[in-house]
């Protein structure tokens, strides 16, 4: 069997990550047809699976495979394992001389008589195997070697030292650190390690593709590369727990096979040792001081010396610096919990709560687990703990604390309030919509009058929006809860402020002026004063075209104050306020922080919001490959979490890129999907974004008449309707389409309306577009040239490559049409270069046509030249050429290391190279001499 055969045999997902181990074993047996190898490893590490793979490969090569496995209850039955392995050779016993045939027959139970001498049995077994090897090579496989009986182990020990030249090979497996009767001293051995992190993740993803990210990470952390644990731990969870819609237990439960492997060792320990291990498991810190103190207040008389049996058995060890108790494997902790009774677990929690008086969060949790009857004091402690946990962004743990607090609440009103809070957190942060619905039903049953509370109403609105409900219903429900609530319009009431932020979102989604009246009425009643962000966001996000300079200054102050912000909700809310005024670049680092938290199991909705902000900022920055990458992440996240209301965010960002590249079929399809979902629900903001994508695709196709109709549906020519936020982002498309379709009067009216607003004051990018739009409509060529020059004189104009390239294209077109052919070539050439770098084929072709019309010969771009790299690809290539790793590049550019790798994969063929080492010369070719 050659090592290359390993890749040609399908061994199933149990062999994921074992390619190297399998290759080594097969290679050894290919080099030594009569080789010997002892395989060892921890329980569940995959030894039996590897034996199966070797057996399949050997049989496929024509070898005869004879197998045996040690069995604990047969360990005292002489020759029981030898019987297993030689039984298939019963038909060739007649080839042996009578004395050997009789001896082996008696040993294997085929004949009667006194048990022959062991050496006679050994020689007879060797003779029988040699005879079988004359027909085909023989492979002996022995699993669970420690359970092989003494007599069989002696025969195997005899055989393995006499195999050279026989055509017989031997492979056996045993658990690490477990003694056996088999003498393997001096024999070749291979230790089978745990799977590496990448292989472990591949195995989990292969078997459990729908496992929620935080649950997946918890399984990986607990299993620590043990394949059996990776396959069994998720199976032991409920469906809701696997999807992160229910709270995971503090210690993951073991499946049946894992219990048989790990729990049996734990149950053999003395009672005081089990008590200490249970305390250590439930505490989870390994703090020997806490463990010693908790042991003293339990009913028993355990002390730290009782850890000795567990240490001697290798289940735990005491680490130095700092000194703490460490379990050999997290699965041992699960086994300890499985082995304990419910009363023992409660007693341990009570003891830990008593010694953790100075740690309120940990004490509250232990008290909650130790308490059976309703207890308001404990419930209140858990509720306060939940709020502190939520401030750190751990929504799942906060829900667990709130639901436990509800369980322990003596009064139905308190129970309903806490369940509503848990439902709100579930719907708002982690996408646990089904659980939120169930929690709301429980709250209503506990207190029917609680349904109109702010938390209940906000959670219910989430459920409405993410199902088939419409925006008008959601708006009416939330406004009613705000107006009828008993909050007294206290500006310090977090439930009220959260509800108003959500109402702000509904008003923006609706894009209708009448929706805003109750919002402003409620904000005006806040005492002592409304939070600045509620007022600023209502203008910069709700009605950016009419935002004044004072509001923008306030926004800048708010953004500056978020540099060290830790509250995920506030970071996303500030980013949302910064969206239309083009301040998302200042929020980029904070947004990446939320994305990383989300990938590690943080709040899903904040993860989605941060992804959207990074996508929109990336679109304007020209980092389109990253936008598509993050958009896909957002779409997958929406589907997995149940946040269907956010799907259109990423259809929009993908649509912007595909339309701007000229991939118009894809862009139109994305826009249609947005409209089909949003229009029946009254979410006009999404419909406007869809029209924007359609319009860009129409322009890419040269259909300016269709583009004018699309944009006019958002912002009629000459009008910037109040609270239609997207008017601030589509005025240039409207003016350009009007000019190109001989609607000069409409174009003029829209530019006049543009002057009446302060859209140009929102950001330098929008000022550039506003000046460009005005230059399109003026009749005097000199005035147009002055306006274009002023527009393009904005500092750092190349921060927005697509925007500036479109204005340069418009400038070049105007110059060419006014017969200033020489002057037109510079802006058209610059525009063409940018469009090529962005892979914006439709706009690049438009620039080429203009250049040809101006009398310049334009060659097709060389796809293998460094000039063909996009701005972000060039930046990544330069950093990689300087020696930085993918991770270091990602940290510097605030992108994921996967995005860096994807870019490099595209960069190499563009530069005509095959590896990282050739980057420097490809980017900066040496002189010819």
Coordinates of C-alpha atoms in Angstrom, one line a residue, residues 153-663:
X153 CA -1.4 -10.8 24.5
X154 CA 1.5 -13.3 25.0
X155 CA 0.8 -14.9 21.6
X156 CA 0.7 -11.4 19.9
X157 CA 4.0 -10.5 21.7
X158 CA 5.5 -13.7 20.3
X159 CA 4.3 -13.1 16.8
X160 CA 5.3 -9.5 16.3
X161 CA 9.0 -10.4 16.9
X162 CA 9.0 -13.1 14.3
X163 CA 7.2 -11.4 11.4
X164 CA 10.2 -10.4 9.2
X165 CA 10.1 -12.3 5.9
X166 CA 6.6 -13.7 6.5
X167 CA 4.4 -11.2 4.5
X168 CA 2.4 -10.6 7.8
X169 CA 2.1 -7.1 9.3
X170 CA 0.7 -6.1 12.7
X171 CA -1.1 -2.9 13.8
X172 CA -2.6 -2.4 17.3
X173 CA -4.2 0.5 19.1
X174 CA -4.4 1.3 22.8
X175 CA -5.3 4.3 25.1
X176 CA -2.4 6.5 26.2
X177 CA -1.2 5.8 29.7
X178 CA -3.2 2.5 30.2
X179 CA -1.3 -0.6 31.0
X180 CA -1.9 -3.9 29.2
X181 CA -0.6 -7.5 29.2
X182 CA 1.0 -6.9 25.8
X183 CA 4.8 -6.3 25.9
X184 CA 5.4 -3.5 23.3
X185 CA 8.8 -2.5 24.5
X186 CA 11.1 -1.6 21.6
X187 CA 8.4 -1.7 18.9
X188 CA 7.7 1.2 16.6
X189 CA 4.9 3.4 17.9
X190 CA 2.8 6.4 16.7
X191 CA 1.0 8.7 19.1
X192 CA -2.3 9.9 17.5
X193 CA -2.8 13.6 18.6
X194 CA -5.9 15.6 18.9
X195 CA -7.1 17.3 15.7
X196 CA -5.6 20.7 15.0
X197 CA -8.0 23.7 15.3
X198 CA -8.6 23.9 11.5
X199 CA -9.3 20.2 11.2
X200 CA -11.6 20.2 14.2
X201 CA -13.6 23.2 12.7
X202 CA -13.8 21.4 9.4
X203 CA -15.2 18.2 11.0
X204 CA -17.9 20.2 13.0
X205 CA -18.9 22.2 9.9
X206 CA -19.1 19.0 7.8
X207 CA -21.4 17.2 10.3
X208 CA -23.2 20.2 11.8
X209 CA -23.3 22.9 9.1
X210 CA -26.2 24.8 10.8
X211 CA -24.6 25.1 14.2
X212 CA -24.7 28.7 15.4
X213 CA -21.3 30.4 15.6
X214 CA -21.1 30.8 19.4
X215 CA -22.3 27.3 19.9
X216 CA -19.8 26.0 17.4
X217 CA -17.0 27.9 19.2
X218 CA -18.2 26.4 22.5
X219 CA -18.1 22.9 21.1
X220 CA -14.6 23.4 19.7
X221 CA -13.3 24.8 23.0
X222 CA -14.8 22.0 25.0
X223 CA -13.8 19.1 22.6
X224 CA -10.2 20.4 22.2
X225 CA -9.7 18.4 19.0
X226 CA -11.2 15.2 20.3
X227 CA -13.2 13.8 17.3
X228 CA -15.7 11.8 19.3
X229 CA -16.5 14.9 21.4
X230 CA -16.8 17.1 18.2
X231 CA -19.4 14.7 16.8
X232 CA -21.3 13.9 20.1
X233 CA -21.4 17.2 22.0
X234 CA -23.7 19.0 19.4
X235 CA -26.0 15.9 19.3
X236 CA -26.5 16.1 23.1
X237 CA -27.9 19.7 22.7
X238 CA -31.5 20.6 21.9
X239 CA -32.3 22.1 18.5
X240 CA -32.8 25.6 20.1
X241 CA -29.5 25.4 21.8
X242 CA -27.7 24.4 18.6
X243 CA -29.1 27.5 17.0
X244 CA -28.1 29.7 19.9
X245 CA -31.8 30.5 20.5
X246 CA -31.7 28.8 23.9
X247 CA -29.0 29.3 26.6
X248 CA -26.3 26.7 26.7
X249 CA -25.7 25.0 30.1
X250 CA -22.6 26.1 32.0
X251 CA -21.1 22.6 31.3
X252 CA -22.0 20.9 28.1
X253 CA -23.7 17.5 28.5
X254 CA -22.0 14.3 27.4
X255 CA -23.5 11.9 24.8
X256 CA -23.8 8.3 25.6
X257 CA -20.5 7.2 24.2
X258 CA -18.6 10.1 25.8
X259 CA -20.2 9.1 29.1
X260 CA -18.9 5.6 28.8
X261 CA -15.4 6.9 28.0
X262 CA -15.1 9.7 30.6
X263 CA -17.7 9.2 33.3
X264 CA -16.6 5.7 34.3
X265 CA -13.2 7.0 35.5
X266 CA -14.9 9.8 37.5
X267 CA -17.4 7.6 39.2
X268 CA -14.6 5.4 40.6
X269 CA -13.2 8.3 42.7
X270 CA -13.8 8.6 46.4
X271 CA -16.7 10.8 47.5
X272 CA -14.6 13.7 48.9
X273 CA -12.7 13.8 45.7
X274 CA -15.9 14.0 43.7
X275 CA -17.1 16.9 45.9
X276 CA -13.9 18.9 45.2
X277 CA -14.1 18.2 41.5
X278 CA -17.7 19.3 41.4
X279 CA -16.9 22.5 43.2
X280 CA -14.0 23.2 40.9
X281 CA -16.2 22.5 37.8
X282 CA -19.1 24.8 38.9
X283 CA -16.7 27.5 39.9
X284 CA -14.9 27.4 36.6
X285 CA -11.9 29.5 37.7
X286 CA -9.5 26.9 39.1
X287 CA -8.9 29.2 42.1
X288 CA -7.6 26.9 44.9
X289 CA -8.5 29.5 47.6
X290 CA -12.2 29.5 46.5
X291 CA -12.1 25.7 46.2
X292 CA -10.6 25.2 49.7
X293 CA -13.1 27.7 51.3
X294 CA -16.1 26.1 49.5
X295 CA -15.0 22.7 50.6
X296 CA -15.0 23.8 54.3
X297 CA -18.7 24.9 54.2
X298 CA -20.0 21.7 52.5
X299 CA -21.6 19.0 54.6
X300 CA -18.6 16.7 54.1
X301 CA -15.1 17.2 55.4
X302 CA -13.2 17.3 52.2
X303 CA -10.0 19.3 51.8
X304 CA -7.5 19.9 49.1
X305 CA -5.6 16.7 49.9
X306 CA -8.6 14.8 48.6
X307 CA -7.6 15.9 45.1
X308 CA -4.7 13.4 45.2
X309 CA -6.7 10.4 43.6
X310 CA -7.8 12.6 40.7
X311 CA -4.2 13.9 40.2
X312 CA -2.8 10.4 40.3
X313 CA -5.4 9.3 37.8
X314 CA -4.3 12.2 35.5
X315 CA -7.8 13.8 35.6
X316 CA -6.5 17.1 37.0
X317 CA -3.2 18.9 37.8
X318 CA -2.2 21.9 39.8
X319 CA -0.6 24.6 37.5
X320 CA 2.0 27.0 38.7
X321 CA 2.0 30.8 38.2
X322 CA -0.7 31.3 39.1
X323 CA -1.5 28.3 41.1
X324 CA -4.8 26.9 40.0
X325 CA -6.5 23.6 39.4
X326 CA -6.6 22.6 35.7
X327 CA -8.6 19.7 34.3
X328 CA -6.8 17.5 31.9
X329 CA -9.7 17.9 29.4
X330 CA -12.9 19.9 29.6
X331 CA -14.8 16.7 29.0
X332 CA -13.7 15.6 32.5
X333 CA -15.7 18.6 33.8
X334 CA -18.8 17.4 31.9
X335 CA -18.3 13.9 33.3
X336 CA -18.1 15.3 36.9
X337 CA -21.4 17.1 36.4
X338 CA -23.0 14.1 34.8
X339 CA -21.9 11.9 37.8
X340 CA -23.4 14.3 40.4
X341 CA -26.9 14.2 41.7
X342 CA -29.1 17.4 41.4
X343 CA -29.0 17.8 45.2
X344 CA -25.2 17.6 45.2
X345 CA -25.0 20.3 42.5
X346 CA -27.3 22.6 44.4
X347 CA -25.2 22.1 47.6
X348 CA -22.1 22.9 45.6
X349 CA -23.7 26.1 44.2
X350 CA -24.7 27.1 47.8
X351 CA -21.2 26.7 49.1
X352 CA -19.7 28.7 46.2
X353 CA -22.3 31.5 46.7
X354 CA -21.3 31.7 50.4
X355 CA -17.6 32.1 49.7
X356 CA -18.1 34.5 46.7
X357 CA -19.8 37.3 48.7
X358 CA -17.4 39.8 47.2
X359 CA -18.1 38.8 43.6
X360 CA -21.8 39.8 43.1
X361 CA -22.2 38.5 39.6
X362 CA -20.8 35.0 40.3
X363 CA -22.6 34.9 43.7
X364 CA -25.9 35.8 42.0
X365 CA -25.5 33.0 39.5
X366 CA -24.7 30.4 42.1
X367 CA -27.6 31.5 44.3
X368 CA -29.9 31.2 41.3
X369 CA -28.8 27.7 40.6
X370 CA -29.0 26.7 44.3
X371 CA -32.5 28.1 44.9
X372 CA -35.6 26.0 44.3
X373 CA -38.4 28.2 45.6
X374 CA -39.4 31.7 44.5
X375 CA -37.1 34.2 46.1
X376 CA -37.3 37.9 45.2
X377 CA -34.0 38.8 46.8
X378 CA -32.2 36.2 44.6
X379 CA -34.3 37.2 41.5
X380 CA -33.3 40.9 42.0
X381 CA -29.7 40.0 42.2
X382 CA -29.9 38.0 39.0
X383 CA -31.7 40.9 37.2
X384 CA -29.1 43.4 38.2
X385 CA -26.4 40.9 37.1
X386 CA -28.1 40.5 33.8
X387 CA -27.9 44.3 33.2
X388 CA -24.2 44.3 34.0
X389 CA -23.6 41.4 31.7
X390 CA -25.5 43.0 28.9
X391 CA -23.4 46.2 29.2
X392 CA -20.4 44.0 28.3
X393 CA -22.2 42.7 25.2
X394 CA -22.9 39.1 26.4
X395 CA -26.6 38.9 25.5
X396 CA -26.9 35.2 25.8
X397 CA -25.7 35.2 29.4
X398 CA -28.0 38.1 30.2
X399 CA -31.0 36.2 28.8
X400 CA -30.1 33.2 31.0
X401 CA -29.9 35.4 34.1
X402 CA -33.2 37.2 33.3
X403 CA -35.1 34.0 32.7
X404 CA -33.7 32.4 35.9
X405 CA -34.7 35.6 37.7
X406 CA -38.2 35.3 36.2
X407 CA -38.4 31.7 37.4
X408 CA -37.6 32.8 41.0
X409 CA -40.0 35.8 41.0
X410 CA -42.7 35.5 43.6
X411 CA -45.0 38.1 41.9
X412 CA -46.5 37.5 38.5
X413 CA -45.9 41.2 37.5
X414 CA -42.1 40.8 38.2
X415 CA -42.0 37.5 36.4
X416 CA -43.7 39.1 33.3
X417 CA -41.4 42.1 33.4
X418 CA -38.3 40.0 33.5
X419 CA -39.5 37.6 30.8
X420 CA -40.3 40.6 28.6
X421 CA -36.8 42.0 29.2
X422 CA -35.3 38.6 28.2
X423 CA -37.5 38.5 25.1
X424 CA -36.4 42.0 24.1
X425 CA -32.7 41.2 24.5
X426 CA -33.2 38.0 22.5
X427 CA -35.0 39.7 19.6
X428 CA -32.9 42.9 19.7
X429 CA -29.4 41.4 20.1
X430 CA -29.0 37.8 19.2
X431 CA -31.8 37.0 16.8
X432 CA -33.5 34.5 19.1
X433 CA -36.9 35.4 17.5
X434 CA -38.6 32.1 18.2
X435 CA -37.5 32.1 21.8
X436 CA -38.5 35.8 22.1
X437 CA -42.0 34.9 20.9
X438 CA -42.2 32.1 23.5
X439 CA -40.9 34.3 26.3
X440 CA -43.5 37.0 25.4
X441 CA -46.3 34.4 25.5
X442 CA -45.0 33.3 29.0
X443 CA -45.0 36.9 30.1
X444 CA -48.5 37.4 28.9
X445 CA -49.7 34.4 30.7
X446 CA -48.0 35.5 33.9
X447 CA -49.5 39.0 33.6
X448 CA -51.9 39.7 30.7
X449 CA -51.7 43.5 31.3
X450 CA -48.0 43.5 30.7
X451 CA -48.3 43.1 26.9
X452 CA -48.2 46.8 26.4
X453 CA -44.9 47.4 28.2
X454 CA -42.1 49.0 26.2
X455 CA -39.9 45.9 26.3
X456 CA -42.8 43.6 25.2
X457 CA -43.8 46.0 22.5
X458 CA -40.3 46.5 21.1
X459 CA -39.7 42.7 21.1
X460 CA -43.1 42.2 19.4
X461 CA -42.2 44.8 16.8
X462 CA -39.1 42.8 16.0
X463 CA -41.2 39.7 15.5
X464 CA -43.6 41.6 13.3
X465 CA -40.8 43.0 11.1
X466 CA -39.1 39.7 10.7
X467 CA -42.2 37.8 9.8
X468 CA -44.9 38.8 7.3
X469 CA -46.0 41.9 9.2
X470 CA -46.0 45.4 7.8
X471 CA -44.3 48.6 8.9
X472 CA -47.5 50.5 9.6
X473 CA -48.6 47.9 12.1
X474 CA -45.2 47.8 13.8
X475 CA -45.2 51.6 14.0
X476 CA -48.7 51.8 15.5
X477 CA -47.8 49.1 18.1
X478 CA -44.7 50.8 19.3
X479 CA -46.2 54.4 19.3
X480 CA -49.1 53.1 21.4
X481 CA -46.7 51.5 23.9
X482 CA -44.7 54.7 24.2
X483 CA -47.7 56.9 24.6
X484 CA -49.5 54.7 27.1
X485 CA -46.5 53.7 29.2
X486 CA -45.9 54.7 32.8
X487 CA -42.4 55.8 32.2
X488 CA -43.1 59.5 32.8
X489 CA -40.9 60.4 29.8
X490 CA -37.9 59.9 31.9
X491 CA -34.8 60.4 29.7
X492 CA -32.9 58.1 32.0
X493 CA -35.2 55.2 31.4
X494 CA -33.3 52.7 29.2
X495 CA -36.4 50.9 28.0
X496 CA -37.9 54.2 26.8
X497 CA -34.7 55.4 25.0
X498 CA -34.3 52.0 23.3
X499 CA -37.9 52.1 22.2
X500 CA -37.4 55.6 20.7
X501 CA -34.3 54.5 18.9
X502 CA -36.4 51.7 17.4
X503 CA -39.2 54.1 16.5
X504 CA -36.6 56.2 14.8
X505 CA -35.6 53.2 12.7
X506 CA -39.2 52.5 11.7
X507 CA -39.7 56.2 10.7
X508 CA -36.7 56.0 8.5
X509 CA -37.8 52.7 6.9
X510 CA -41.2 54.1 6.2
X511 CA -39.8 57.3 4.5
X512 CA -43.1 59.1 5.1
X513 CA -43.4 62.5 6.8
X514 CA -46.5 61.6 8.9
X515 CA -44.6 58.7 10.7
X516 CA -42.3 61.3 12.3
X517 CA -45.0 63.3 14.1
X518 CA -45.3 60.9 17.1
X519 CA -41.6 60.5 17.3
X520 CA -40.8 64.2 17.7
X521 CA -43.8 64.5 20.1
X522 CA -42.3 61.8 22.4
X523 CA -38.8 63.1 22.2
X524 CA -39.9 66.7 23.0
X525 CA -41.6 65.3 26.2
X526 CA -38.4 63.7 27.5
X527 CA -37.2 65.1 30.9
X528 CA -34.9 66.7 31.9
X529 CA -33.7 66.7 28.2
X530 CA -33.7 64.3 25.3
X531 CA -30.4 62.6 24.5
X532 CA -28.5 64.4 21.8
X533 CA -28.2 61.3 19.6
X534 CA -32.0 61.0 19.3
X535 CA -32.2 64.5 17.9
X536 CA -29.1 64.4 15.7
X537 CA -29.9 61.0 14.2
X538 CA -33.5 62.1 13.3
X539 CA -32.0 64.8 11.1
X540 CA -28.8 63.2 9.7
X541 CA -30.3 59.8 9.1
X542 CA -34.0 60.6 8.8
X543 CA -33.8 63.8 6.7
X544 CA -30.2 64.4 5.7
X545 CA -31.0 66.8 2.9
X546 CA -32.3 69.3 5.3
X547 CA -29.7 68.9 8.0
X548 CA -28.1 72.2 9.2
X549 CA -24.4 72.9 10.0
X550 CA -25.0 73.0 13.8
X551 CA -26.4 69.5 13.8
X552 CA -23.4 68.2 11.8
X553 CA -21.1 69.8 14.4
X554 CA -23.0 67.9 17.1
X555 CA -22.7 64.7 15.1
X556 CA -18.9 65.2 14.9
X557 CA -18.7 65.7 18.7
X558 CA -20.8 62.5 19.2
X559 CA -18.6 60.5 16.9
X560 CA -15.4 61.8 18.6
X561 CA -16.9 60.6 21.9
X562 CA -17.3 57.0 20.7
X563 CA -13.5 56.3 20.3
X564 CA -13.5 54.2 23.5
X565 CA -17.2 53.3 23.4
X566 CA -18.0 49.7 24.5
X567 CA -21.8 49.6 24.2
X568 CA -22.4 47.8 20.9
X569 CA -25.9 49.4 20.6
X570 CA -24.5 53.0 20.8
X571 CA -21.7 52.3 18.4
X572 CA -24.2 51.1 15.7
X573 CA -26.6 54.0 16.5
X574 CA -23.8 56.6 16.1
X575 CA -22.7 54.8 12.9
X576 CA -26.3 55.0 11.6
X577 CA -26.4 58.7 12.3
X578 CA -23.1 59.1 10.4
X579 CA -24.2 57.2 7.3
X580 CA -25.7 59.8 5.0
X581 CA -23.2 62.6 6.0
X582 CA -20.3 60.3 5.0
X583 CA -18.8 60.0 8.5
X584 CA -18.6 56.2 8.4
X585 CA -14.8 56.2 7.9
X586 CA -14.5 57.7 11.5
X587 CA -16.5 54.7 12.8
X588 CA -14.6 52.1 10.9
X589 CA -12.4 50.8 13.7
X590 CA -15.3 50.6 16.1
X591 CA -17.4 48.8 13.5
X592 CA -14.6 46.2 12.9
X593 CA -14.5 45.7 16.7
X594 CA -18.2 44.8 16.6
X595 CA -17.7 42.5 13.6
X596 CA -15.0 40.6 15.4
X597 CA -17.2 40.4 18.5
X598 CA -20.0 39.1 16.4
X599 CA -17.8 36.4 14.8
X600 CA -16.9 35.3 18.3
X601 CA -20.6 35.0 19.3
X602 CA -21.4 38.6 20.2
X603 CA -24.8 40.3 19.5
X604 CA -26.0 39.4 16.0
X605 CA -28.0 42.5 15.3
X606 CA -25.0 44.7 16.2
X607 CA -22.8 42.5 14.0
X608 CA -25.2 43.1 11.1
X609 CA -25.3 46.8 11.7
X610 CA -21.6 47.1 11.8
X611 CA -21.2 45.0 8.6
X612 CA -23.7 47.4 6.8
X613 CA -21.7 50.4 7.8
X614 CA -18.4 48.8 6.7
X615 CA -20.0 47.9 3.3
X616 CA -21.3 51.4 2.6
X617 CA -18.0 53.0 3.6
X618 CA -16.1 50.4 1.6
X619 CA -18.3 51.1 -1.5
X620 CA -17.3 54.8 -1.4
X621 CA -13.7 54.0 -0.7
X622 CA -13.5 51.7 -3.7
X623 CA -12.8 48.5 -1.7
X624 CA -15.4 46.6 -3.6
X625 CA -14.0 43.1 -3.2
X626 CA -14.3 43.6 0.6
X627 CA -17.8 44.9 0.2
X628 CA -18.9 41.8 -1.6
X629 CA -17.2 39.6 1.0
X630 CA -18.8 41.4 3.9
X631 CA -22.2 41.6 2.1
X632 CA -22.1 37.8 1.7
X633 CA -21.3 37.4 5.4
X634 CA -24.2 39.7 6.2
X635 CA -26.7 37.7 4.0
X636 CA -25.6 34.5 5.6
X637 CA -25.9 36.0 9.1
X638 CA -29.5 37.2 8.4
X639 CA -30.6 33.8 7.1
X640 CA -29.0 31.9 10.0
X641 CA -30.2 34.3 12.7
X642 CA -33.7 34.9 11.4
X643 CA -33.2 38.7 10.9
X644 CA -35.0 38.7 7.5
X645 CA -35.7 42.4 7.8
X646 CA -32.0 43.1 7.4
X647 CA -31.5 41.0 4.3
X648 CA -32.1 44.0 2.0
X649 CA -29.2 45.9 3.6
X650 CA -26.7 43.5 1.9
X651 CA -28.7 43.1 -1.3
X652 CA -28.4 46.9 -1.6
X653 CA -24.6 46.9 -1.0
X654 CA -24.0 44.0 -3.4
X655 CA -26.3 45.8 -5.8
X656 CA -24.3 49.0 -5.6
X657 CA -21.0 47.1 -6.5
X658 CA -22.4 45.0 -9.2
X659 CA -24.2 47.9 -10.8
X660 CA -21.1 50.0 -10.6
X661 CA -19.1 47.3 -12.2
X662 CA -21.6 46.9 -15.0
X663 CA -22.8 43.5 -13.9

